[in-house]
PDB file of C-alpha atoms in Angstrom:
ATOM      1  CA  MET A   1     -41.524  13.196 -11.347  1.00 90.00           C
ATOM      2  CA  GLU A   2     -41.248  11.110  -8.190  1.00 91.00           C
ATOM      3  CA  LEU A   3     -39.381   7.813  -8.032  1.00 87.00           C
ATOM      4  CA  VAL A   4     -40.625   5.758  -5.051  1.00 92.00           C
ATOM      5  CA  LEU A   5     -38.715   2.566  -4.269  1.00 92.00           C
ATOM      6  CA  PRO A   6     -37.793   0.369  -1.268  1.00 91.00           C
ATOM      7  CA  TYR A   7     -34.197   1.571  -1.078  1.00 90.00           C
ATOM      8  CA  LEU A   8     -32.874  -0.820   1.585  1.00 91.00           C
ATOM      9  CA  GLU A   9     -34.170  -4.056   0.068  1.00 90.00           C
ATOM     10  CA  ALA A  10     -32.362  -5.191  -3.068  1.00 91.00           C
ATOM     11  CA  GLU A  11     -35.124  -7.420  -4.443  1.00 92.00           C
ATOM     12  CA  GLY A  12     -37.859  -4.891  -3.681  1.00 92.00           C
ATOM     13  CA  PHE A  13     -35.782  -2.147  -5.288  1.00 93.00           C
ATOM     14  CA  LYS A  14     -35.340  -4.264  -8.409  1.00 93.00           C
ATOM     15  CA  TYR A  15     -38.982  -5.278  -8.708  1.00 92.00           C
ATOM     16  CA  GLY A  16     -40.085  -1.707  -8.129  1.00 91.00           C
ATOM     17  CA  LEU A  17     -38.059  -0.574 -11.143  1.00 91.00           C
ATOM     18  CA  LEU A  18     -39.381  -3.464 -13.242  1.00 93.00           C
ATOM     19  CA  GLN A  19     -43.070  -3.323 -12.328  1.00 93.00           C
ATOM     20  CA  ASN A  20     -43.667   0.370 -11.617  1.00 93.00           C
ATOM     21  CA  TYR A  21     -41.252   2.029 -14.040  1.00 91.00           C
ATOM     22  CA  SER A  22     -40.939  -0.583 -16.830  1.00 92.00           C
ATOM     23  CA  PHE A  23     -37.182  -1.044 -16.581  1.00 92.00           C
ATOM     24  CA  ASP A  24     -35.770  -3.931 -18.603  1.00 92.00           C
ATOM     25  CA  GLN A  25     -33.934  -6.740 -16.766  1.00 93.00           C
ATOM     26  CA  LYS A  26     -31.052  -8.928 -17.906  1.00 92.00           C
ATOM     27  CA  ASP A  27     -29.066 -11.206 -15.611  1.00 89.00           C
ATOM     28  CA  PHE A  28     -25.450 -12.227 -16.009  1.00 88.00           C
ATOM     29  CA  LEU A  29     -23.713 -14.347 -13.348  1.00 88.00           C
ATOM     30  CA  ASN A  30     -23.870 -12.299 -10.100  1.00 88.00           C
ATOM     31  CA  ALA A  31     -25.134  -9.127 -11.768  1.00 89.00           C
ATOM     32  CA  THR A  32     -28.592  -7.849 -12.653  1.00 92.00           C
ATOM     33  CA  PHE A  33     -28.687  -5.220 -15.420  1.00 94.00           C
ATOM     34  CA  LEU A  34     -31.628  -2.803 -15.197  1.00 93.00           C
ATOM     35  CA  GLU A  35     -32.067  -0.488 -18.171  1.00 94.00           C
ATOM     36  CA  MET A  36     -34.283   2.577 -18.188  1.00 93.00           C
ATOM     37  CA  PRO A  37     -37.121   2.728 -20.779  1.00 93.00           C
ATOM     38  CA  GLU A  38     -36.753   5.421 -23.440  1.00 93.00           C
ATOM     39  CA  ASP A  39     -39.901   7.261 -22.378  1.00 92.00           C
ATOM     40  CA  LEU A  40     -38.296   8.008 -18.981  1.00 91.00           C
ATOM     41  CA  GLY A  41     -34.812   8.895 -20.215  1.00 92.00           C
ATOM     42  CA  SER A  42     -31.598   6.966 -20.763  1.00 92.00           C
ATOM     43  CA  GLY A  43     -29.211   4.914 -18.661  1.00 91.00           C
ATOM     44  CA  LYS A  44     -28.847   1.760 -16.626  1.00 92.00           C
ATOM     45  CA  LEU A  45     -27.619   0.321 -13.367  1.00 92.00           C
ATOM     46  CA  ILE A  46     -25.999  -2.954 -12.380  1.00 94.00           C
ATOM     47  CA  LEU A  47     -27.183  -4.454  -9.115  1.00 93.00           C
ATOM     48  CA  PHE A  48     -25.133  -6.925  -7.045  1.00 93.00           C
ATOM     49  CA  ASN A  49     -27.099  -8.560  -4.250  1.00 92.00           C
ATOM     50  CA  LYS A  50     -25.084 -10.399  -1.600  1.00 88.00           C
ATOM     51  CA  LYS A  51     -26.199 -12.342   1.459  1.00 83.00           C
ATOM     52  CA  ASN A  52     -26.426  -9.412   3.878  1.00 84.00           C
ATOM     53  CA  PHE A  53     -25.451  -6.383   1.818  1.00 89.00           C
ATOM     54  CA  HIS A  54     -25.845  -5.081  -1.714  1.00 92.00           C
ATOM     55  CA  PHE A  55     -24.518  -2.395  -4.018  1.00 92.00           C
ATOM     56  CA  PHE A  56     -25.112  -1.008  -7.472  1.00 93.00           C
ATOM     57  CA  ARG A  57     -23.296   1.079 -10.050  1.00 93.00           C
ATOM     58  CA  GLY A  58     -25.513   3.355 -12.099  1.00 91.00           C
ATOM     59  CA  LYS A  59     -25.459   6.024 -14.750  1.00 92.00           C
ATOM     60  CA  TRP A  60     -28.707   7.571 -15.941  1.00 92.00           C
ATOM     61  CA  ASP A  61     -30.499  10.747 -16.941  1.00 93.00           C
ATOM     62  CA  PHE A  62     -34.239  11.087 -16.468  1.00 92.00           C
ATOM     63  CA  GLY A  63     -35.940  13.245 -19.064  1.00 88.00           C
ATOM     64  CA  GLU A  64     -37.384  15.518 -16.354  1.00 92.00           C
ATOM     65  CA  LYS A  65     -36.497  16.546 -12.819  1.00 94.00           C
ATOM     66  CA  THR A  66     -36.910  13.456 -10.656  1.00 91.00           C
ATOM     67  CA  ILE A  67     -36.929  13.196  -6.873  1.00 93.00           C
ATOM     68  CA  PHE A  68     -36.297   9.852  -5.192  1.00 91.00           C
ATOM     69  CA  HIS A  69     -38.301   8.832  -2.114  1.00 92.00           C
ATOM     70  CA  SER A  70     -38.297   5.585  -0.176  1.00 90.00           C
ATOM     71  CA  PRO A  71     -40.842   4.085   2.228  1.00 91.00           C
ATOM     72  CA  HIS A  72     -37.803   2.830   4.134  1.00 92.00           C
ATOM     73  CA  LYS A  73     -36.539   4.995   6.956  1.00 92.00           C
ATOM     74  CA  VAL A  74     -32.817   5.544   7.326  1.00 89.00           C
ATOM     75  CA  GLY A  75     -31.347   2.543   9.148  1.00 86.00           C
ATOM     76  CA  ASP A  76     -34.212   0.153   8.313  1.00 88.00           C
ATOM     77  CA  ASN A  77     -33.367  -3.487   7.593  1.00 89.00           C
ATOM     78  CA  GLY A  78     -30.213  -3.069   9.696  1.00 88.00           C
ATOM     79  CA  LEU A  79     -28.401  -1.376   6.802  1.00 91.00           C
ATOM     80  CA  MET A  80     -26.202   1.674   6.509  1.00 89.00           C
ATOM     81  CA  ASP A  81     -26.262   3.591   3.212  1.00 90.00           C
ATOM     82  CA  PHE A  82     -23.451   5.219   1.227  1.00 90.00           C
ATOM     83  CA  ARG A  83     -23.750   7.290  -1.955  1.00 91.00           C
ATOM     84  CA  ILE A  84     -20.550   7.818  -3.946  1.00 90.00           C
ATOM     85  CA  SER A  85     -20.300   9.941  -7.092  1.00 90.00           C
ATOM     86  CA  THR A  86     -17.623   9.875  -9.789  1.00 89.00           C
ATOM     87  CA  ASP A  87     -16.064  13.076  -8.426  1.00 84.00           C
ATOM     88  CA  GLY A  88     -15.329  11.238  -5.162  1.00 80.00           C
ATOM     89  CA  LYS A  89     -18.086  12.765  -3.051  1.00 84.00           C
ATOM     90  CA  ILE A  90     -19.220  10.323  -0.360  1.00 85.00           C
ATOM     91  CA  SER A  91     -22.350  10.785   1.711  1.00 88.00           C
ATOM     92  CA  SER A  92     -24.468   8.712   4.066  1.00 88.00           C
ATOM     93  CA  ASN A  93     -27.930   9.525   5.391  1.00 90.00           C
ATOM     94  CA  PHE A  94     -27.233   7.176   8.291  1.00 88.00           C
ATOM     95  CA  ILE A  95     -23.949   8.790   9.355  1.00 84.00           C
ATOM     96  CA  ASN A  96     -25.378  12.272   8.827  1.00 84.00           C
ATOM     97  CA  GLY A  97     -28.212  11.423  11.232  1.00 84.00           C
ATOM     98  CA  GLU A  98     -31.034  11.919   8.712  1.00 89.00           C
ATOM     99  CA  LYS A  99     -34.406  10.161   9.028  1.00 91.00           C
ATOM    100  CA  GLU A 100     -35.746  10.028   5.460  1.00 90.00           C
ATOM    101  CA  PHE A 101     -34.378   9.129   2.050  1.00 89.00           C
ATOM    102  CA  GLU A 102     -35.048  11.975  -0.357  1.00 91.00           C
ATOM    103  CA  HIS A 103     -32.574  12.691  -3.150  1.00 91.00           C
ATOM    104  CA  ASP A 104     -32.534  14.478  -6.470  1.00 90.00           C
ATOM    105  CA  THR A 105     -31.956  11.546  -8.814  1.00 92.00           C
ATOM    106  CA  THR A 106     -32.471  13.328 -12.143  1.00 90.00           C
ATOM    107  CA  ASN A 107     -28.914  12.836 -13.351  1.00 91.00           C
ATOM    108  CA  VAL A 108     -26.675  10.314 -11.615  1.00 91.00           C
ATOM    109  CA  ASP A 109     -23.263   8.830 -12.305  1.00 92.00           C
ATOM    110  CA  GLY A 110     -22.116   6.928  -9.253  1.00 93.00           C
ATOM    111  CA  MET A 111     -22.461   4.030  -6.884  1.00 93.00           C
ATOM    112  CA  ARG A 112     -24.692   3.063  -3.959  1.00 94.00           C
ATOM    113  CA  ILE A 113     -23.516   0.723  -1.203  1.00 92.00           C
ATOM    114  CA  PHE A 114     -25.561  -0.795   1.627  1.00 93.00           C
ATOM    115  CA  VAL A 115     -23.740  -2.611   4.443  1.00 90.00           C
ATOM    116  CA  PRO A 116     -24.881  -3.950   7.840  1.00 89.00           C
ATOM    117  CA  LYS A 117     -24.841  -1.163  10.414  1.00 84.00           C
ATOM    118  CA  SER A 118     -23.966  -3.830  12.983  1.00 83.00           C
ATOM    119  CA  LEU A 119     -20.433  -3.635  11.598  1.00 80.00           C
ATOM    120  CA  PHE A 120     -20.162  -0.233  13.229  1.00 74.00           C
ATOM    121  CA  SER A 121     -21.954  -0.964  16.499  1.00 65.00           C
ATOM    122  CA  LYS A 122     -18.918   0.342  18.383  1.00 58.00           C
ATOM    123  CA  ASP A 123     -18.917   3.752  16.731  1.00 56.00           C
ATOM    124  CA  ASN A 124     -15.857   5.578  18.054  1.00 50.00           C
ATOM    125  CA  GLY A 125     -17.378   8.932  17.154  1.00 59.00           C
ATOM    126  CA  LEU A 126     -15.106   9.393  14.158  1.00 67.00           C
ATOM    127  CA  LEU A 127     -17.284   7.978  11.374  1.00 73.00           C
ATOM    128  CA  LYS A 128     -18.417  11.351  10.020  1.00 74.00           C
ATOM    129  CA  GLU A 129     -14.894  12.756  10.131  1.00 74.00           C
ATOM    130  CA  LYS A 130     -13.533   9.620   8.508  1.00 72.00           C
ATOM    131  CA  LEU A 131     -16.115   9.832   5.744  1.00 73.00           C
ATOM    132  CA  GLU A 132     -14.874  13.322   4.938  1.00 72.00           C
ATOM    133  CA  ASN A 133     -11.236  12.182   5.087  1.00 70.00           C
ATOM    134  CA  ALA A 134     -11.979   9.311   2.704  1.00 69.00           C
ATOM    135  CA  GLU A 135     -13.091  11.825   0.070  1.00 68.00           C
ATOM    136  CA  ARG A 136      -9.690  13.517   0.153  1.00 66.00           C
ATOM    137  CA  ASN A 137      -7.372  10.566   0.480  1.00 66.00           C
ATOM    138  CA  TYR A 138      -5.315   9.252  -2.395  1.00 62.00           C
ATOM    139  CA  LEU A 139      -5.990   5.570  -1.789  1.00 65.00           C
ATOM    140  CA  SER A 140      -9.741   6.109  -1.649  1.00 72.00           C
ATOM    141  CA  ARG A 141      -9.737   8.213  -4.828  1.00 75.00           C
ATOM    142  CA  ASP A 142      -7.480   5.726  -6.596  1.00 76.00           C
ATOM    143  CA  LYS A 143      -9.679   2.743  -5.755  1.00 80.00           C
ATOM    144  CA  LEU A 144     -12.822   4.630  -6.787  1.00 84.00           C
ATOM    145  CA  LYS A 145     -11.225   5.713 -10.056  1.00 85.00           C
ATOM    146  CA  THR A 146     -10.645   2.090 -11.048  1.00 87.00           C
ATOM    147  CA  ILE A 147     -14.352   1.426 -10.406  1.00 88.00           C
ATOM    148  CA  PHE A 148     -15.645   4.406 -12.351  1.00 89.00           C
ATOM    149  CA  ASP A 149     -13.207   3.774 -15.209  1.00 89.00           C
ATOM    150  CA  THR A 150     -14.616   0.251 -15.637  1.00 88.00           C
ATOM    151  CA  PRO A 151     -17.065   0.178 -18.553  1.00 85.00           C
ATOM    152  CA  PHE A 152     -20.310  -1.655 -17.952  1.00 79.00           C
ATOM    153  CA  GLU A 153     -21.903  -1.522 -21.395  1.00 76.00           C
ATOM    154  CA  ASP A 154     -21.348  -5.250 -21.917  1.00 76.00           C
ATOM    155  CA  TYR A 155     -22.153  -8.073 -19.536  1.00 79.00           C
ATOM    156  CA  SER A 156     -18.596  -9.342 -19.132  1.00 78.00           C
ATOM    157  CA  GLY A 157     -17.578  -5.974 -17.668  1.00 81.00           C
ATOM    158  CA  SER A 158     -19.736  -6.713 -14.630  1.00 87.00           C
ATOM    159  CA  ILE A 159     -17.226  -9.343 -13.442  1.00 88.00           C
ATOM    160  CA  ILE A 160     -14.399  -6.797 -13.291  1.00 89.00           C
ATOM    161  CA  LEU A 161     -16.722  -4.173 -11.834  1.00 90.00           C
ATOM    162  CA  GLU A 162     -17.857  -6.461  -9.016  1.00 91.00           C
ATOM    163  CA  SER A 163     -14.290  -7.419  -8.083  1.00 91.00           C
ATOM    164  CA  ARG A 164     -13.175  -3.784  -7.994  1.00 90.00           C
ATOM    165  CA  ILE A 165     -16.101  -2.687  -5.826  1.00 90.00           C
ATOM    166  CA  LEU A 166     -15.425  -5.550  -3.406  1.00 90.00           C
ATOM    167  CA  GLU A 167     -11.733  -4.603  -3.302  1.00 87.00           C
ATOM    168  CA  PHE A 168     -12.690  -1.017  -2.486  1.00 86.00           C
ATOM    169  CA  LEU A 169     -15.091  -2.223   0.227  1.00 86.00           C
ATOM    170  CA  SER A 170     -12.425  -4.374   1.883  1.00 84.00           C
ATOM    171  CA  TYR A 171     -10.069  -1.381   2.212  1.00 79.00           C
ATOM    172  CA  TRP A 172     -12.819   1.063   3.078  1.00 79.00           C
ATOM    173  CA  ILE A 173     -14.595  -0.920   5.788  1.00 79.00           C
ATOM    174  CA  HIS A 174     -11.259  -1.763   7.402  1.00 77.00           C
ATOM    175  CA  TYR A 175     -10.499   1.971   7.523  1.00 75.00           C
ATOM    176  CA  LEU A 176     -13.898   2.899   8.971  1.00 74.00           C
ATOM    177  CA  LEU A 177     -13.546   0.220  11.665  1.00 74.00           C
ATOM    178  CA  SER A 178      -9.999   1.222  12.611  1.00 70.00           C
ATOM    179  CA  ASP A 179      -8.907   3.959  14.991  1.00 65.00           C
ATOM    180  CA  GLU A 180      -6.854   5.593  12.238  1.00 61.00           C
ATOM    181  CA  LYS A 181      -7.962   8.976  10.954  1.00 57.00           C
ATOM    182  CA  THR A 182      -6.374   8.548   7.555  1.00 60.00           C
ATOM    183  CA  PHE A 183      -7.398   6.191   4.763  1.00 59.00           C
ATOM    184  CA  GLU A 184      -3.776   5.691   3.735  1.00 59.00           C
ATOM    185  CA  SER A 185      -1.901   2.718   5.085  1.00 61.00           C
ATOM    186  CA  LYS A 186       1.245   3.876   6.870  1.00 67.00           C
ATOM    187  CA  LYS A 187       3.468   2.214   4.305  1.00 70.00           C
ATOM    188  CA  ALA A 188       1.617   3.757   1.336  1.00 73.00           C
ATOM    189  CA  LEU A 189       1.687   7.191   2.962  1.00 78.00           C
ATOM    190  CA  GLU A 190       5.402   6.960   3.692  1.00 83.00           C
ATOM    191  CA  GLU A 191       6.139   5.985   0.098  1.00 85.00           C
ATOM    192  CA  LYS A 192       4.264   9.030  -1.164  1.00 87.00           C
ATOM    193  CA  ILE A 193       6.009  11.355   1.287  1.00 91.00           C
ATOM    194  CA  LYS A 194       9.374   9.987   0.092  1.00 91.00           C
ATOM    195  CA  LEU A 195       8.245  10.652  -3.465  1.00 91.00           C
ATOM    196  CA  ALA A 196       7.328  14.218  -2.486  1.00 93.00           C
ATOM    197  CA  LYS A 197      10.722  14.766  -0.834  1.00 93.00           C
ATOM    198  CA  ASP A 198      12.558  13.473  -3.910  1.00 93.00           C
ATOM    199  CA  PHE A 199      10.504  15.830  -6.071  1.00 93.00           C
ATOM    200  CA  VAL A 200      11.305  18.797  -3.804  1.00 94.00           C
ATOM    201  CA  ASP A 201      14.999  17.891  -3.744  1.00 93.00           C
ATOM    202  CA  THR A 202      15.057  17.841  -7.538  1.00 93.00           C
ATOM    203  CA  HIS A 203      13.126  21.090  -8.033  1.00 93.00           C
ATOM    204  CA  ALA A 204      14.048  23.091  -4.926  1.00 92.00           C
ATOM    205  CA  PHE A 205      15.744  25.880  -6.910  1.00 93.00           C
ATOM    206  CA  ARG A 206      12.625  26.959  -8.804  1.00 91.00           C
ATOM    207  CA  ASP A 207       9.215  28.231  -7.752  1.00 90.00           C
ATOM    208  CA  LEU A 208       7.426  25.206  -6.379  1.00 90.00           C
ATOM    209  CA  ALA A 209       3.728  25.268  -5.470  1.00 91.00           C
ATOM    210  CA  ILE A 210       2.301  22.932  -2.819  1.00 91.00           C
ATOM    211  CA  LYS A 211      -0.426  22.007  -5.302  1.00 90.00           C
ATOM    212  CA  GLU A 212       2.210  20.833  -7.814  1.00 91.00           C
ATOM    213  CA  ILE A 213       3.930  18.636  -5.219  1.00 93.00           C
ATOM    214  CA  SER A 214       0.551  17.313  -4.100  1.00 89.00           C
ATOM    215  CA  ARG A 215      -0.404  16.361  -7.661  1.00 86.00           C
ATOM    216  CA  TYR A 216       2.920  14.665  -8.265  1.00 88.00           C
ATOM    217  CA  CYS A 217       2.896  12.423  -5.183  1.00 86.00           C
ATOM    218  CA  GLY A 218      -0.876  11.801  -5.090  1.00 80.00           C
ATOM    219  CA  LEU A 219      -1.663  13.261  -1.659  1.00 81.00           C
ATOM    220  CA  ASN A 220      -4.030  16.047  -0.716  1.00 81.00           C
ATOM    221  CA  ASN A 221      -2.444  19.249   0.608  1.00 84.00           C
ATOM    222  CA  CYS A 222      -3.264  18.511   4.245  1.00 83.00           C
ATOM    223  CA  ASP A 223      -1.824  14.970   4.264  1.00 83.00           C
ATOM    224  CA  LEU A 224       1.213  16.149   2.286  1.00 88.00           C
ATOM    225  CA  LYS A 225       2.077  19.007   4.665  1.00 91.00           C
ATOM    226  CA  LYS A 226       1.593  16.908   7.789  1.00 88.00           C
ATOM    227  CA  GLY A 227       3.445  13.861   6.437  1.00 88.00           C
ATOM    228  CA  PHE A 228       6.330  15.936   5.027  1.00 92.00           C
ATOM    229  CA  LYS A 229       6.877  17.715   8.342  1.00 92.00           C
ATOM    230  CA  ASN A 230       6.824  14.422  10.259  1.00 89.00           C
ATOM    231  CA  TYR A 231       9.320  12.897   7.812  1.00 90.00           C
ATOM    232  CA  THR A 232      11.804  15.801   7.508  1.00 93.00           C
ATOM    233  CA  GLN A 233      11.085  17.666  10.782  1.00 93.00           C
ATOM    234  CA  LEU A 234      10.482  20.795   8.698  1.00 94.00           C
ATOM    235  CA  PRO A 235       7.511  22.335   6.853  1.00 94.00           C
ATOM    236  CA  ILE A 236       7.917  22.156   3.074  1.00 95.00           C
ATOM    237  CA  ARG A 237       8.768  25.873   2.657  1.00 94.00           C
ATOM    238  CA  GLN A 238      11.385  25.739   5.426  1.00 94.00           C
ATOM    239  CA  TYR A 239      12.836  22.558   3.921  1.00 95.00           C
ATOM    240  CA  ILE A 240      13.200  24.303   0.550  1.00 94.00           C
ATOM    241  CA  ILE A 241      14.960  27.285   2.160  1.00 94.00           C
ATOM    242  CA  LYS A 242      17.281  24.927   4.074  1.00 94.00           C
ATOM    243  CA  THR A 243      18.151  23.076   0.856  1.00 94.00           C
ATOM    244  CA  ARG A 244      18.833  26.339  -0.967  1.00 94.00           C
ATOM    245  CA  MET A 245      20.962  27.809   1.821  1.00 93.00           C
ATOM    246  CA  GLU A 246      23.066  24.676   2.262  1.00 94.00           C
ATOM    247  CA  THR A 247      23.665  24.541  -1.484  1.00 94.00           C
ATOM    248  CA  ALA A 248      24.604  28.239  -1.516  1.00 92.00           C
ATOM    249  CA  LYS A 249      27.104  27.714   1.312  1.00 93.00           C
ATOM    250  CA  LYS A 250      28.683  24.776  -0.486  1.00 93.00           C
ATOM    251  CA  LEU A 251      29.056  26.824  -3.684  1.00 93.00           C
ATOM    252  CA  LEU A 252      30.480  29.812  -1.798  1.00 91.00           C
ATOM    253  CA  LEU A 253      33.108  27.675  -0.093  1.00 91.00           C
ATOM    254  CA  GLU A 254      33.988  25.317  -2.942  1.00 91.00           C
ATOM    255  CA  THR A 255      33.735  27.504  -6.040  1.00 90.00           C
ATOM    256  CA  GLU A 256      34.608  31.002  -7.142  1.00 89.00           C
ATOM    257  CA  LYS A 257      31.195  31.718  -8.643  1.00 91.00           C
ATOM    258  CA  PRO A 258      30.023  35.317  -8.075  1.00 91.00           C
ATOM    259  CA  ILE A 259      27.519  35.734  -5.228  1.00 91.00           C
ATOM    260  CA  GLY A 260      24.848  37.063  -7.587  1.00 91.00           C
ATOM    261  CA  GLU A 261      25.248  34.020  -9.839  1.00 92.00           C
ATOM    262  CA  ILE A 262      24.917  31.667  -6.885  1.00 92.00           C
ATOM    263  CA  GLY A 263      21.783  33.480  -5.763  1.00 90.00           C
ATOM    264  CA  ASP A 264      20.294  33.162  -9.243  1.00 92.00           C
ATOM    265  CA  TYR A 265      21.192  29.473  -9.370  1.00 94.00           C
ATOM    266  CA  ILE A 266      19.354  28.599  -6.157  1.00 92.00           C
ATOM    267  CA  GLY A 267      16.273  30.647  -7.053  1.00 91.00           C
ATOM    268  CA  TYR A 268      16.898  34.185  -5.721  1.00 91.00           C
ATOM    269  CA  ASN A 269      17.445  36.764  -8.451  1.00 89.00           C
ATOM    270  CA  ASN A 270      17.328  39.579  -5.883  1.00 91.00           C
ATOM    271  CA  ARG A 271      20.804  39.641  -4.327  1.00 89.00           C
ATOM    272  CA  GLY A 272      19.660  41.672  -1.304  1.00 90.00           C
ATOM    273  CA  HIS A 273      16.914  39.180  -0.491  1.00 91.00           C
ATOM    274  CA  PHE A 274      19.342  36.286  -0.891  1.00 91.00           C
ATOM    275  CA  SER A 275      21.883  37.943   1.430  1.00 91.00           C
ATOM    276  CA  GLN A 276      19.230  38.596   4.095  1.00 91.00           C
ATOM    277  CA  LEU A 277      18.049  35.000   4.037  1.00 91.00           C
ATOM    278  CA  TYR A 278      21.615  33.713   4.149  1.00 91.00           C
ATOM    279  CA  GLN A 279      22.487  35.922   7.116  1.00 92.00           C
ATOM    280  CA  ARG A 280      19.330  34.867   8.946  1.00 92.00           C
ATOM    281  CA  TYR A 281      20.189  31.218   8.351  1.00 90.00           C
ATOM    282  CA  PHE A 282      23.953  31.197   9.018  1.00 91.00           C
ATOM    283  CA  GLY A 283      24.496  34.400  11.022  1.00 91.00           C
ATOM    284  CA  LYS A 284      26.715  35.984   8.389  1.00 91.00           C
ATOM    285  CA  LEU A 285      26.397  37.514   4.929  1.00 92.00           C
ATOM    286  CA  PRO A 286      27.398  35.509   1.824  1.00 90.00           C
ATOM    287  CA  SER A 287      30.306  37.890   1.276  1.00 90.00           C
ATOM    288  CA  GLU A 288      31.573  37.173   4.796  1.00 90.00           C
ATOM    289  CA  GLU A 289      31.519  33.422   4.161  1.00 85.00           C
ATOM    290  CA  ARG A 290      34.558  33.741   1.918  1.00 79.00           C
ATOM    291  CA  LEU A 291      36.651  35.880   4.269  1.00 72.00           C
TER     292      LEU A 291
END
């Protein structure tokens, strides 16, 4: 099946669904609910049409493979397109330099946003890179999660949905227009790096995977590693070794615990490996520390 609609014109898009595909329309405040007829499949979308941009949240499943086409060319009507799915994938025909709109629209759970391309008339060459960064960043994922967690089965839910999409847009457009390469605000990023450091300090004496730290503080691996090194002046693994060695030295000098027990305590059950690391770090063996 082919679905042919004027993608970059909110009213034309709506009337195309109503007249050509027998969708059902219900309006509530700023939202237009468009529900798919049973003979095509199941699902609906909520359309919000603003003065010079529009967006919709949709979830549907056509009963057969369906390809979307639009008579609009990419960039028509002065608009830039964004497609965002519930797994955080963000794409744009405009930014990717494509000419036509052609998508598999058989099964969709996501959001479509159309904003004036004039906003980005001074493209600093980073838009594509930033789009990829936005997929990975905590703040972007967190804002999108609040949108996709908002139910839209009843009309009143559209009020919350609209406010959350607009909140996301305010953060997102500011990021795309800025010279920053990260979606995180500096303050938010610093707070998460501090959280990561506290977590490492607490769990430094056990096996600690980067993925576990990343999950805990809400940063992707790349942002975590870079931010942690900037904050502590050491990569995470080196910071863990430093913490372990300094603790071992303190225990060697201030207690009478056996060397093997100290090694076990800080996470090294192989005494030889512990001694080698200690010597590399302090220039002497653990046994020599007590002489």
